[in-house]
Short mmCIF file of C-alpha atoms (C1' of nucleotides) in Angstrom, two decimals:
data_model
loop_
_atom_site.label_atom_id
_atom_site.label_comp_id
_atom_site.label_asym_id
_atom_site.label_seq_id
_atom_site.Cartn_x
_atom_site.Cartn_y
_atom_site.Cartn_z
CA MET A 1070 34.38 -38.27 12.08
CA GLU A 1071 37.16 -40.82 12.78
CA PHE A 1072 37.56 -44.03 10.90
CA ASP A 1073 40.29 -46.68 11.45
CA ILE A 1074 41.63 -48.62 9.08
CA LYS A 1075 42.05 -51.53 10.34
CA GLU A 1076 42.79 -54.50 8.58
CA ILE A 1077 41.26 -56.66 5.99
CA GLU A 1078 42.79 -60.14 5.16
CA LYS A 1079 42.40 -61.15 1.91
CA ASP A 1080 43.27 -64.50 2.44
CA ALA A 1081 40.93 -65.11 5.29
CA PRO A 1082 38.01 -67.36 5.32
CA LEU A 1083 35.64 -64.77 5.78
CA PRO A 1084 34.13 -62.72 2.54
CA LEU A 1085 35.78 -59.09 2.05
CA TYR A 1086 31.89 -57.55 2.35
CA TYR A 1087 32.00 -59.43 5.59
CA GLN A 1088 34.71 -57.86 7.33
CA LEU A 1089 34.14 -55.20 6.12
CA LYS A 1090 30.42 -55.01 7.18
CA ALA A 1091 32.21 -55.92 10.85
CA ILE A 1092 34.62 -53.27 10.74
CA ILE A 1093 32.26 -50.29 9.99
CA LYS A 1094 29.47 -51.89 12.27
CA ASN A 1095 32.31 -51.93 15.40
CA GLN A 1096 33.25 -48.38 14.78
CA ILE A 1097 29.49 -47.44 15.02
CA GLU A 1098 29.10 -49.27 18.40
CA GLU A 1099 31.97 -48.12 19.63
CA GLY A 1100 30.92 -45.03 19.00
CA LYS A 1101 33.81 -44.00 16.50
CA LEU A 1102 31.06 -43.00 13.79
CA LYS A 1103 28.38 -40.91 15.42
CA PRO A 1104 24.64 -40.99 14.02
CA ASP A 1105 24.04 -38.35 11.09
CA GLU A 1106 27.98 -38.81 10.41
CA PRO A 1107 28.90 -39.94 7.20
CA ILE A 1108 31.11 -42.88 6.36
CA PRO A 1109 34.00 -43.24 3.86
CA SER A 1110 32.55 -43.19 -0.11
CA GLU A 1111 32.66 -46.08 -1.55
CA ARG A 1112 35.40 -45.04 -3.20
CA ASP A 1113 37.21 -44.36 -0.33
CA LEU A 1114 36.34 -47.70 0.99
CA MET A 1115 37.59 -49.13 -2.06
CA ASP A 1116 40.76 -47.55 -1.97
CA MET A 1117 41.12 -47.72 1.88
CA TYR A 1118 41.18 -51.74 1.99
CA ASN A 1119 42.38 -51.97 -1.83
CA ILE A 1120 39.15 -53.89 -2.76
CA SER A 1121 36.31 -53.66 -5.35
CA ARG A 1122 33.21 -51.92 -5.40
CA THR A 1123 31.15 -55.03 -5.30
CA PRO A 1124 32.14 -56.21 -1.77
CA VAL A 1125 32.00 -52.44 -0.61
CA ARG A 1126 28.43 -52.26 -1.84
CA GLN A 1127 27.35 -55.33 -0.10
CA ALA A 1128 28.58 -54.52 3.09
CA ILE A 1129 27.24 -50.99 2.99
CA ASN A 1130 23.57 -52.61 1.61
CA GLU A 1131 23.47 -55.10 4.39
CA LEU A 1132 23.96 -52.35 6.86
CA VAL A 1133 21.03 -50.55 6.15
CA VAL A 1134 18.80 -52.93 5.53
CA GLU A 1135 19.77 -53.51 9.10
CA GLY A 1136 19.32 -50.12 9.99
CA LEU A 1137 22.68 -49.13 10.93
CA LEU A 1138 23.36 -46.92 7.71
CA ARG A 1139 21.09 -44.62 5.95
CA ARG A 1140 22.14 -43.50 1.88
CA GLU A 1141 21.27 -40.11 0.35
CA HIS A 1142 21.77 -39.80 -3.13
CA GLY A 1143 24.08 -37.72 -4.52
CA LYS A 1144 25.35 -36.85 -0.72
CA GLY A 1145 26.97 -39.76 0.71
CA THR A 1146 26.25 -42.70 3.48
CA PHE A 1147 25.70 -41.93 6.61
CA VAL A 1148 24.90 -43.45 10.60
CA ALA A 1149 21.45 -43.86 10.91
CA SER A 1150 20.00 -41.35 13.47
CA LYS A 1151 18.45 -43.68 15.68
CA LYS A 1152 18.49 -47.38 16.36
CA ILE A 1153 14.70 -47.33 16.84
CA SER A 1154 13.62 -48.16 13.32
CA GLN A 1155 16.44 -50.66 13.42
CA SER A 1156 14.90 -52.88 15.90
CA PHE A 1157 11.99 -52.40 14.87
CA TRP A 1158 12.64 -54.11 11.74
CA ARG A 1159 14.32 -56.70 13.45
CA ILE A 1160 11.38 -58.20 15.09
CA MET B 1293 -0.38 -20.57 -17.36
CA GLU B 1294 -1.41 -23.27 -14.99
CA PHE B 1295 1.39 -26.02 -13.69
CA ASP B 1296 -0.21 -28.86 -11.69
CA ILE B 1297 2.67 -29.42 -8.87
CA LYS B 1298 1.68 -33.39 -9.09
CA GLU B 1299 4.13 -35.48 -6.80
CA ILE B 1300 7.84 -36.66 -7.45
CA GLU B 1301 8.67 -39.91 -5.29
CA LYS B 1302 12.10 -40.03 -4.68
CA ASP B 1303 12.24 -43.53 -3.75
CA ALA B 1304 10.67 -44.59 -7.07
CA PRO B 1305 12.15 -47.13 -9.24
CA LEU B 1306 12.03 -44.19 -11.77
CA PRO B 1307 14.73 -41.32 -12.12
CA LEU B 1308 13.60 -38.29 -11.07
CA TYR B 1309 14.09 -36.83 -14.26
CA TYR B 1310 11.67 -39.06 -15.97
CA GLN B 1311 9.12 -38.60 -13.32
CA LEU B 1312 9.60 -34.67 -14.01
CA LYS B 1313 9.61 -35.30 -17.47
CA ALA B 1314 6.56 -37.31 -17.26
CA ILE B 1315 4.78 -34.80 -15.53
CA ILE B 1316 5.64 -32.01 -17.90
CA LYS B 1317 4.21 -33.85 -21.18
CA ASN B 1318 1.12 -34.95 -20.17
CA GLN B 1319 0.73 -31.43 -19.00
CA ILE B 1320 1.17 -30.41 -22.66
CA GLU B 1321 -0.87 -33.07 -23.87
CA GLU B 1322 -3.77 -32.37 -21.59
CA GLY B 1323 -3.63 -28.83 -22.80
CA LYS B 1324 -2.88 -26.89 -19.26
CA LEU B 1325 0.90 -26.01 -20.79
CA LYS B 1326 -0.46 -24.38 -24.61
CA PRO B 1327 1.98 -23.74 -27.65
CA ASP B 1328 4.41 -20.95 -26.86
CA GLU B 1329 3.48 -20.39 -23.01
CA PRO B 1330 6.64 -20.89 -20.80
CA ILE B 1331 6.77 -23.54 -18.34
CA PRO B 1332 8.15 -22.52 -15.27
CA SER B 1333 11.47 -21.60 -14.66
CA GLU B 1334 14.63 -24.50 -14.12
CA ARG B 1335 15.04 -22.95 -10.49
CA ASP B 1336 11.07 -22.76 -9.86
CA LEU B 1337 11.28 -26.82 -11.02
CA MET B 1338 13.85 -27.10 -8.92
CA ASP B 1339 11.83 -25.36 -5.59
CA MET B 1340 8.45 -26.83 -6.55
CA TYR B 1341 9.78 -30.32 -6.55
CA ASN B 1342 12.63 -30.08 -4.19
CA ILE B 1343 15.38 -31.73 -6.57
CA SER B 1344 18.45 -30.53 -8.04
CA ARG B 1345 19.06 -28.71 -11.37
CA THR B 1346 20.48 -32.05 -13.09
CA PRO B 1347 17.41 -33.92 -13.29
CA VAL B 1348 15.47 -30.74 -13.91
CA ARG B 1349 17.79 -29.93 -17.08
CA GLN B 1350 17.58 -33.93 -18.20
CA ALA B 1351 14.24 -33.61 -18.66
CA ILE B 1352 13.90 -30.49 -20.17
CA ASN B 1353 16.88 -31.62 -22.47
CA GLU B 1354 15.09 -34.26 -23.72
CA LEU B 1355 11.55 -32.70 -24.41
CA VAL B 1356 13.33 -30.39 -26.40
CA VAL B 1357 15.22 -33.10 -28.52
CA GLU B 1358 11.57 -34.69 -28.78
CA GLY B 1359 10.29 -31.29 -30.26
CA LEU B 1360 8.19 -30.83 -27.45
CA LEU B 1361 9.58 -27.74 -25.79
CA ARG B 1362 11.93 -25.03 -26.96
CA ARG B 1363 14.77 -22.80 -25.04
CA GLU B 1364 15.38 -19.40 -25.25
CA HIS B 1365 18.45 -18.02 -23.75
CA GLY B 1366 17.87 -15.57 -21.30
CA LYS B 1367 14.13 -15.70 -21.57
CA GLY B 1368 12.70 -19.18 -20.49
CA THR B 1369 11.49 -22.52 -21.84
CA PHE B 1370 8.07 -22.41 -23.60
CA VAL B 1371 5.96 -25.25 -24.86
CA ALA B 1372 6.97 -25.87 -28.99
CA SER B 1373 4.57 -23.83 -31.27
CA LYS B 1374 3.63 -26.80 -33.49
CA LYS B 1375 3.69 -30.77 -33.11
CA ILE B 1376 4.69 -30.71 -36.57
CA SER B 1377 8.34 -30.67 -36.17
CA GLN B 1378 7.72 -33.17 -33.18
CA SER B 1379 6.05 -35.91 -35.62
CA PHE B 1380 8.31 -35.41 -38.41
CA TRP B 1381 11.42 -35.90 -36.34
CA ARG B 1382 9.96 -39.18 -34.75
CA ILE B 1383 10.14 -40.50 -38.38
CA MET C 924 43.20 -47.76 -29.75
CA GLU C 925 45.15 -44.29 -30.18
CA PHE C 926 44.08 -41.22 -28.66
CA ASP C 927 45.88 -37.80 -28.73
CA ILE C 928 45.47 -36.11 -25.64
CA LYS C 929 45.54 -32.66 -27.97
CA GLU C 930 44.57 -29.36 -25.53
CA ILE C 931 41.92 -27.92 -24.33
CA GLU C 932 41.82 -24.15 -23.38
CA LYS C 933 40.23 -23.52 -20.40
CA ASP C 934 40.18 -19.51 -21.04
CA ALA C 935 38.82 -20.15 -24.54
CA PRO C 936 35.70 -18.38 -25.53
CA LEU C 937 34.52 -22.14 -26.47
CA PRO C 938 32.87 -24.14 -23.76
CA LEU C 939 34.86 -27.07 -22.67
CA TYR C 940 32.37 -29.48 -23.87
CA TYR C 941 32.43 -28.26 -27.06
CA GLN C 942 36.17 -28.51 -27.58
CA LEU C 943 36.37 -32.16 -26.19
CA LYS C 944 33.54 -32.84 -28.73
CA ALA C 945 35.58 -31.47 -31.78
CA ILE C 946 38.69 -33.58 -30.54
CA ILE C 947 36.57 -36.64 -30.15
CA LYS C 948 35.08 -35.99 -33.46
CA ASN C 949 38.42 -35.17 -34.97
CA GLN C 950 40.07 -38.60 -34.20
CA ILE C 951 36.61 -40.22 -35.57
CA GLU C 952 37.14 -38.71 -38.55
CA GLU C 953 40.88 -38.85 -39.01
CA GLY C 954 40.32 -42.63 -38.50
CA LYS C 955 42.52 -42.94 -35.12
CA LEU C 956 39.49 -44.28 -33.20
CA LYS C 957 37.81 -46.67 -35.46
CA PRO C 958 34.34 -48.36 -35.35
CA ASP C 959 33.49 -50.23 -32.44
CA GLU C 960 36.81 -49.28 -30.55
CA PRO C 961 36.05 -47.96 -27.26
CA ILE C 962 37.19 -44.36 -26.30
CA PRO C 963 38.62 -43.50 -23.15
CA SER C 964 36.40 -43.76 -20.03
CA GLU C 965 34.56 -40.83 -18.87
CA ARG C 966 36.93 -40.69 -15.72
CA ASP C 967 40.17 -41.02 -17.82
CA LEU C 968 39.07 -38.22 -19.89
CA MET C 969 38.09 -35.95 -16.66
CA ASP C 970 42.22 -36.62 -15.51
CA MET C 971 43.38 -36.44 -19.60
CA TYR C 972 41.86 -32.77 -19.76
CA ASN C 973 41.52 -32.28 -16.04
CA ILE C 974 37.90 -30.82 -16.04
CA SER C 975 35.07 -32.02 -14.46
CA ARG C 976 32.57 -34.73 -15.43
CA THR C 977 29.90 -32.49 -16.61
CA PRO C 978 31.31 -31.37 -19.62
CA VAL C 979 32.67 -34.67 -20.55
CA ARG C 980 29.52 -36.58 -20.32
CA GLN C 981 28.24 -32.92 -22.71
CA ALA C 982 30.55 -33.77 -25.13
CA ILE C 983 30.11 -37.28 -25.49
CA ASN C 984 26.33 -36.96 -25.25
CA GLU C 985 26.25 -34.64 -28.21
CA LEU C 986 28.34 -37.10 -30.54
CA VAL C 987 25.70 -39.88 -29.30
CA VAL C 988 22.82 -37.89 -30.64
CA GLU C 989 24.83 -36.88 -33.90
CA GLY C 990 25.44 -40.80 -34.22
CA LEU C 991 29.35 -40.71 -34.03
CA LEU C 992 29.31 -42.46 -30.63
CA ARG C 993 27.25 -45.47 -28.29
CA ARG C 994 27.59 -46.07 -25.06
CA GLU C 995 26.83 -49.31 -23.02
CA HIS C 996 26.16 -49.24 -19.38
CA GLY C 997 28.88 -50.79 -17.71
CA LYS C 998 31.04 -51.47 -20.18
CA GLY C 999 32.05 -47.96 -22.26
CA THR C 1000 31.44 -46.03 -25.07
CA PHE C 1001 32.49 -46.60 -28.55
CA VAL C 1002 32.84 -45.27 -31.67
CA ALA C 1003 29.36 -46.09 -33.66
CA SER C 1004 29.91 -48.88 -36.03
CA LYS C 1005 28.15 -47.48 -39.06
CA LYS C 1006 28.07 -43.82 -40.34
CA ILE C 1007 24.68 -45.24 -42.53
CA SER C 1008 22.67 -44.28 -39.14
CA GLN C 1009 24.25 -41.06 -38.86
CA SER C 1010 23.67 -39.29 -42.08
CA PHE C 1011 20.40 -41.18 -41.90
CA TRP C 1012 19.04 -39.34 -39.19
CA ARG C 1013 20.68 -35.82 -40.46
CA ILE C 1014 18.38 -35.94 -43.57
CA MET D 123 36.07 -15.03 6.10
CA GLU D 124 34.26 -12.15 7.29
CA PHE D 125 31.60 -9.95 5.15
CA ASP D 126 30.34 -6.73 6.65
CA ILE D 127 26.85 -5.76 5.26
CA LYS D 128 27.39 -2.22 5.28
CA GLU D 129 24.48 -0.58 3.66
CA ILE D 130 24.06 0.24 -0.03
CA GLU D 131 21.70 3.35 -0.82
CA LYS D 132 19.39 2.97 -3.57
CA ASP D 133 18.68 6.60 -3.96
CA ALA D 134 22.38 7.94 -3.60
CA PRO D 135 23.82 9.33 -6.41
CA LEU D 136 26.39 7.08 -6.85
CA PRO D 137 25.43 3.66 -9.20
CA LEU D 138 24.87 0.41 -6.86
CA TYR D 139 27.65 -0.93 -8.83
CA TYR D 140 30.03 1.45 -7.54
CA GLN D 141 29.02 1.40 -3.91
CA LEU D 142 29.28 -2.69 -4.15
CA LYS D 143 32.92 -2.14 -5.25
CA ALA D 144 33.96 0.15 -2.61
CA ILE D 145 32.45 -2.29 -0.16
CA ILE D 146 34.21 -4.74 -1.39
CA LYS D 147 37.36 -3.41 -1.78
CA ASN D 148 37.37 -1.48 1.37
CA GLN D 149 36.90 -4.93 3.02
CA ILE D 150 40.21 -6.49 1.18
CA GLU D 151 42.03 -3.41 2.17
CA GLU D 152 41.25 -3.53 5.87
CA GLY D 153 42.35 -7.38 5.68
CA LYS D 154 38.78 -8.46 6.45
CA LEU D 155 39.10 -10.89 3.04
CA LYS D 156 42.19 -12.16 2.93
CA PRO D 157 44.14 -13.71 -0.26
CA ASP D 158 42.48 -16.83 -1.87
CA GLU D 159 39.54 -16.58 0.31
CA PRO D 160 36.23 -16.60 -1.29
CA ILE D 161 33.92 -13.67 -1.41
CA PRO D 162 30.44 -14.14 -0.86
CA SER D 163 28.32 -15.87 -4.23
CA GLU D 164 27.12 -13.49 -6.89
CA ARG D 165 23.48 -14.91 -5.68
CA ASP D 166 24.52 -13.67 -2.28
CA LEU D 167 25.55 -10.26 -3.04
CA MET D 168 22.30 -10.05 -4.47
CA ASP D 169 20.41 -11.07 -1.67
CA MET D 170 22.32 -9.36 0.84
CA TYR D 171 21.43 -6.03 -0.88
CA ASN D 172 18.87 -6.76 -2.45
CA ILE D 173 20.36 -5.45 -5.98
CA SER D 174 19.92 -7.68 -9.22
CA ARG D 175 22.82 -9.31 -11.29
CA THR D 176 23.58 -6.65 -13.03
CA PRO D 177 25.28 -4.55 -10.62
CA VAL D 178 26.81 -7.04 -8.88
CA ARG D 179 28.65 -8.50 -11.79
CA GLN D 180 29.69 -5.10 -13.00
CA ALA D 181 31.35 -4.31 -9.80
CA ILE D 182 33.11 -8.07 -9.86
CA ASN D 183 34.24 -7.32 -13.02
CA GLU D 184 35.80 -4.35 -12.34
CA LEU D 185 37.76 -5.63 -8.98
CA VAL D 186 38.77 -8.33 -11.34
CA VAL D 187 40.28 -6.02 -14.28
CA GLU D 188 42.08 -4.34 -11.13
CA GLY D 189 43.59 -7.43 -9.93
CA LEU D 190 41.81 -7.53 -6.61
CA LEU D 191 39.52 -10.42 -7.24
CA ARG D 192 40.07 -13.90 -9.18
CA ARG D 193 37.31 -15.73 -10.48
CA GLU D 194 37.04 -19.71 -10.99
CA HIS D 195 34.60 -21.00 -12.88
CA GLY D 196 32.12 -23.11 -11.05
CA LYS D 197 33.87 -22.60 -8.12
CA GLY D 198 33.91 -18.84 -6.67
CA THR D 199 35.41 -15.64 -6.42
CA PHE D 200 38.42 -15.11 -4.65
CA VAL D 201 40.36 -12.18 -3.21
CA ALA D 202 43.63 -12.39 -5.52
CA SER D 203 46.48 -14.23 -4.44
CA LYS D 204 49.30 -11.02 -4.68
CA LYS D 205 49.20 -7.85 -5.23
CA ILE D 206 52.20 -7.85 -7.73
CA SER D 207 50.26 -8.57 -10.76
CA GLN D 208 47.80 -5.99 -9.96
CA SER D 209 50.33 -3.22 -9.78
CA PHE D 210 51.97 -4.73 -12.74
CA TRP D 211 49.14 -4.31 -15.24
CA ARG D 212 48.03 -0.75 -13.68
CA ILE D 213 51.45 0.64 -15.28
"C1'" DG E 405 35.13 -50.02 -13.06
"C1'" DT E 406 31.85 -48.21 -16.66
"C1'" DG E 407 27.94 -45.65 -17.56
"C1'" DG E 408 23.49 -43.56 -14.95
"C1'" DT E 409 21.76 -40.42 -11.91
"C1'" DC E 410 22.05 -36.84 -8.12
"C1'" DT E 411 23.40 -33.27 -4.82
"C1'" DA E 412 24.60 -28.60 -3.87
"C1'" DG E 413 26.82 -25.41 -5.09
"C1'" DA E 414 29.46 -21.57 -8.37
"C1'" DC E 415 30.37 -18.33 -12.41
"C1'" DC E 416 28.90 -17.10 -17.45
"C1'" DA E 417 25.76 -14.80 -21.12
"C1'" DC E 418 21.68 -13.31 -22.85
"C1'" DA E 419 17.68 -9.91 -22.18
"C1'" DG F 597 16.82 -13.43 -13.63
"C1'" DT F 598 16.40 -16.65 -17.47
"C1'" DG F 599 18.98 -20.44 -19.60
"C1'" DG F 600 24.62 -22.14 -20.39
"C1'" DT F 601 28.55 -23.84 -18.45
"C1'" DC F 602 31.13 -25.65 -14.57
"C1'" DT F 603 32.86 -27.70 -10.25
"C1'" DA F 604 33.51 -31.85 -6.76
"C1'" DG F 605 31.96 -34.83 -5.29
"C1'" DA F 606 28.15 -38.49 -3.92
"C1'" DC F 607 25.63 -43.48 -4.39
"C1'" DC F 608 23.20 -46.27 -8.65
"C1'" DA F 609 22.96 -50.14 -12.15
"C1'" DC F 610 25.17 -52.80 -14.88
"C1'" DG F 611 29.31 -55.98 -16.40
#
DNA sequence: GTGGTCTAGACCACA
DNA sequence: GTGGTCTAGACCACG
């Protein structure tokens, strides 16, 4: 698993969660995060970007809803296996 | 000893331990588990419901506190003998 | 709030949670922790004693059952307000 | 970590724990198990040799006393780091 | 950023 | 071979 810690701009006009969401989404689409691989834990993301829990969870939540990520309680958050379900629900 | 393996819903809004607690409680109250009979071991409950030991122990713990179960180290967990103690502690 | 970080002995015959429970209990009874004051967070206690969350929670759980502590989700764990409830439940 | 599952003879005149102890000792001395490496868990050893918990623990206990193994609660049992302590205590 | 729940293990103490 | 304790994490629900 690779995870680039690109920058988040705290003064940017874009919400923190939105920037983080874009970063994660990018890494999935670029293939740096592969299906069924774990992404960094919520706590790690908080520390990596020095942001609080709220934007981290909002970013992940939306990516889960969009079908790009899958959470497993007590285990972690993973890149979704297939993009089928994603496009299915997006209709 | 009979023990029905009703279903636990992993996506339910109710915690796993709470669902398991309700199942055990139910079987005691329906008389499927009788006083002084053993319930399945913690490891068996883990396997039966495909859950981890933590929710199993929490379910049992609470039923012990409520006076419905009694643990015996090295021997097992049993349905409490009388309901007297139970109602006694309930005020 | 004062909290003395007395020692926990990892090789002691007493379980870690039991030692921690005694430490907290002591400080309440000595008045170093006063009613409605918060005790250190679970994660702080983990760090202070270099132990895992399990014994920390077990120590606190038992003190809650004994009426010495009160938890507030999202806020913290506090010394119980009165000792009345405590002795009440003790019979 | 390598661990050869040599045979244990259940009908042998030697106690099970003694045979297991010899097997583990052998693998440490042959260097198949290296310092600070974990040995198989107690449960795994039970399953590997189809023996009960008692001989497994007795074998490990004695190797701990002899300074060849070191236990870490909740983590595992490891080959001792140095043989110094071992010979030290053996005097 | 707390407490609440859970995973997936391990060793320990008691029959 | 049970229940008891512990490790080292994770995500969840609530401020």
